[in-house]
C-alpha atoms as a PDB file:
ATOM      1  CA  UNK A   1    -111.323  13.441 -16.192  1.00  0.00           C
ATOM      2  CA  UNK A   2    -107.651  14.688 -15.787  1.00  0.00           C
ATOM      3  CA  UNK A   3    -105.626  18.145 -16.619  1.00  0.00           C
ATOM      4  CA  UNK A   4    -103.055  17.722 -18.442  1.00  0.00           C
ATOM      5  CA  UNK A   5    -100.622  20.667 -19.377  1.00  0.00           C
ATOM      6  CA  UNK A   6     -98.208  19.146 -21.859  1.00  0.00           C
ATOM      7  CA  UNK A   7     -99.481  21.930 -24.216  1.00  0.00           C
ATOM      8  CA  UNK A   8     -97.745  24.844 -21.754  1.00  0.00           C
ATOM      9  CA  UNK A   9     -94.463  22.831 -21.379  1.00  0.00           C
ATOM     10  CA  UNK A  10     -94.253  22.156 -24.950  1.00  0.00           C
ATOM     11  CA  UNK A  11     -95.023  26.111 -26.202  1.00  0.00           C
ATOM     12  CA  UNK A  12     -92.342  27.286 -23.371  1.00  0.00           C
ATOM     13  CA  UNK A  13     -89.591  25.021 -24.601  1.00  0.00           C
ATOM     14  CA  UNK A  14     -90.994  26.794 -28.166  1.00  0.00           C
ATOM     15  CA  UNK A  15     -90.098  30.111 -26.854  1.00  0.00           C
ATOM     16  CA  UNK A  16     -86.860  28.789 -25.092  1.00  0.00           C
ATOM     17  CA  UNK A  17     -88.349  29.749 -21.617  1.00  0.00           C
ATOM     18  CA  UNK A  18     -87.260  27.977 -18.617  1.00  0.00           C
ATOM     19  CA  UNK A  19     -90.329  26.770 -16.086  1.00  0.00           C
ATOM     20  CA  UNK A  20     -88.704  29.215 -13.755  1.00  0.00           C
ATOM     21  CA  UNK A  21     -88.649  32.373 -15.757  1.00  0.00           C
ATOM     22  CA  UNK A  22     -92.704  31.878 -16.179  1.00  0.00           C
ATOM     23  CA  UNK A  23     -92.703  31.315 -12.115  1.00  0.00           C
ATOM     24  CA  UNK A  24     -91.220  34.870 -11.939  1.00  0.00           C
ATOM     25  CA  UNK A  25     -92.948  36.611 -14.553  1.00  0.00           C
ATOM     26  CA  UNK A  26     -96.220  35.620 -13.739  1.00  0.00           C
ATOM     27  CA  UNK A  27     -95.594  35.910  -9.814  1.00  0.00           C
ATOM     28  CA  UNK A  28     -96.619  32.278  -9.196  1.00  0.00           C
ATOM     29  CA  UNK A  29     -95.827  29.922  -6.244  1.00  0.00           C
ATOM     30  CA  UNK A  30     -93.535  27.133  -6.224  1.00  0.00           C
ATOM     31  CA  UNK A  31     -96.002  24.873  -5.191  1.00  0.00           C
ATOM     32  CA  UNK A  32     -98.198  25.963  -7.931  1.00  0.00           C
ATOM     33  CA  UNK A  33     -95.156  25.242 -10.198  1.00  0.00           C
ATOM     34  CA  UNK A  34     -95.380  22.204  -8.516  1.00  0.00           C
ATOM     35  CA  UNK A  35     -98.849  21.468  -9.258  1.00  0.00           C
ATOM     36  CA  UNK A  36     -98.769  22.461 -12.934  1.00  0.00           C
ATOM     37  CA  UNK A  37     -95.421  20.009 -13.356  1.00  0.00           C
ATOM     38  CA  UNK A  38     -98.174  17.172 -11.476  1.00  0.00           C
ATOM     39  CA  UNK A  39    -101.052  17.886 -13.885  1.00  0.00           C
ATOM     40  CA  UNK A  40    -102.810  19.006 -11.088  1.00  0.00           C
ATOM     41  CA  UNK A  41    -105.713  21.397 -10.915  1.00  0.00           C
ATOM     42  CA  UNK A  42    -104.605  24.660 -10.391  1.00  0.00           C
ATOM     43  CA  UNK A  43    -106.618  28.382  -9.972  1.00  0.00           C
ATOM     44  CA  UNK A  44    -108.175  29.510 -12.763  1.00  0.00           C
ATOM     45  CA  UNK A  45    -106.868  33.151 -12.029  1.00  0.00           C
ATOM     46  CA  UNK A  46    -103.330  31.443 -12.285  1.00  0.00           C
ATOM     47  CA  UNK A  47    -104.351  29.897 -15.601  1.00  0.00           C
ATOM     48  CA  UNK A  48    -105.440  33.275 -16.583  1.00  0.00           C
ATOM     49  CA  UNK A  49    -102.221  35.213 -15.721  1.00  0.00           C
ATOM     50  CA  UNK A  50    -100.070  32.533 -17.827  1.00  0.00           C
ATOM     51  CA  UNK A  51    -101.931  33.057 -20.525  1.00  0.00           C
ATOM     52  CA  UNK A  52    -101.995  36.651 -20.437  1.00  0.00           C
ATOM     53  CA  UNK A  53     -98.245  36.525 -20.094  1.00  0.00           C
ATOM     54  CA  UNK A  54     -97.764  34.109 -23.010  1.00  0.00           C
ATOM     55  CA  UNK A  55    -100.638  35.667 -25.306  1.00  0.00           C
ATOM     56  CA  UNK A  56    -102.889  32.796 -25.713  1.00  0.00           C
ATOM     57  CA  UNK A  57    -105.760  31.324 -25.156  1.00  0.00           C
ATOM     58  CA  UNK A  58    -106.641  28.838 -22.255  1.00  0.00           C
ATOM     59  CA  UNK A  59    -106.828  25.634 -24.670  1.00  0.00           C
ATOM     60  CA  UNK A  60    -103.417  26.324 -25.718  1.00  0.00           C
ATOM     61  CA  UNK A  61    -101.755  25.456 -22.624  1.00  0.00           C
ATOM     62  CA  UNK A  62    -103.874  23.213 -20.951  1.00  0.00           C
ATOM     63  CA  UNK A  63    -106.100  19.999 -22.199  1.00  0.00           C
ATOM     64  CA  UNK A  64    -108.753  17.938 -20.339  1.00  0.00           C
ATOM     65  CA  UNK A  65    -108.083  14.050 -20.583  1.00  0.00           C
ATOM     66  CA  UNK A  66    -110.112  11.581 -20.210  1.00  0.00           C
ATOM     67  CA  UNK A  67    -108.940   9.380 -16.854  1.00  0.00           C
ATOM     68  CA  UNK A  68    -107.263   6.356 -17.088  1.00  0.00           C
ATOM     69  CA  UNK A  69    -109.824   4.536 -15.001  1.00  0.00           C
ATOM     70  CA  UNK A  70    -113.517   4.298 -16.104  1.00  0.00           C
ATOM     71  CA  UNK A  71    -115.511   7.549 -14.222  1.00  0.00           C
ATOM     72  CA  UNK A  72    -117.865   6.077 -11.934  1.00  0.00           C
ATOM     73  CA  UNK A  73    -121.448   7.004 -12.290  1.00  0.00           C
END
């Protein structure tokens, strides 16, 4: 399974925010910007400050994808 966070890019460009202005508002890293712009795992306490920020819920900025190789077993 992969992260994918198409949903928090998507709602920011809705709200005519700028990847940097969340950075700042939410006091995250670069390299968690970084991360996020990867769809790669990132804290959950992150997750829960950007939501908090934007007023939503977790499942509207994030999604869980199925991999593009079969999982092993």
């Amino acid at each position: 399974m992969a992260v994918s966070y198409k949903k928090l890019w998507k709602m920011l460009i809705d709200k005519e925010m700028k990847r940097t202005e969340l950075r700042d508002a939410v006091d995250m890293s670069t390299n968690t910007l970084a991360k996020l712009g990867k769809n790669e795992y990132i804290s959950l306490e992150m997750l829960d400050r950007i939501c908090t920020y934007l007023n939503c819920d977790i499942g509207d900025v994030m999604e869980i994808v199925p991999s593009k190789q079969k999982d092993k077993v």
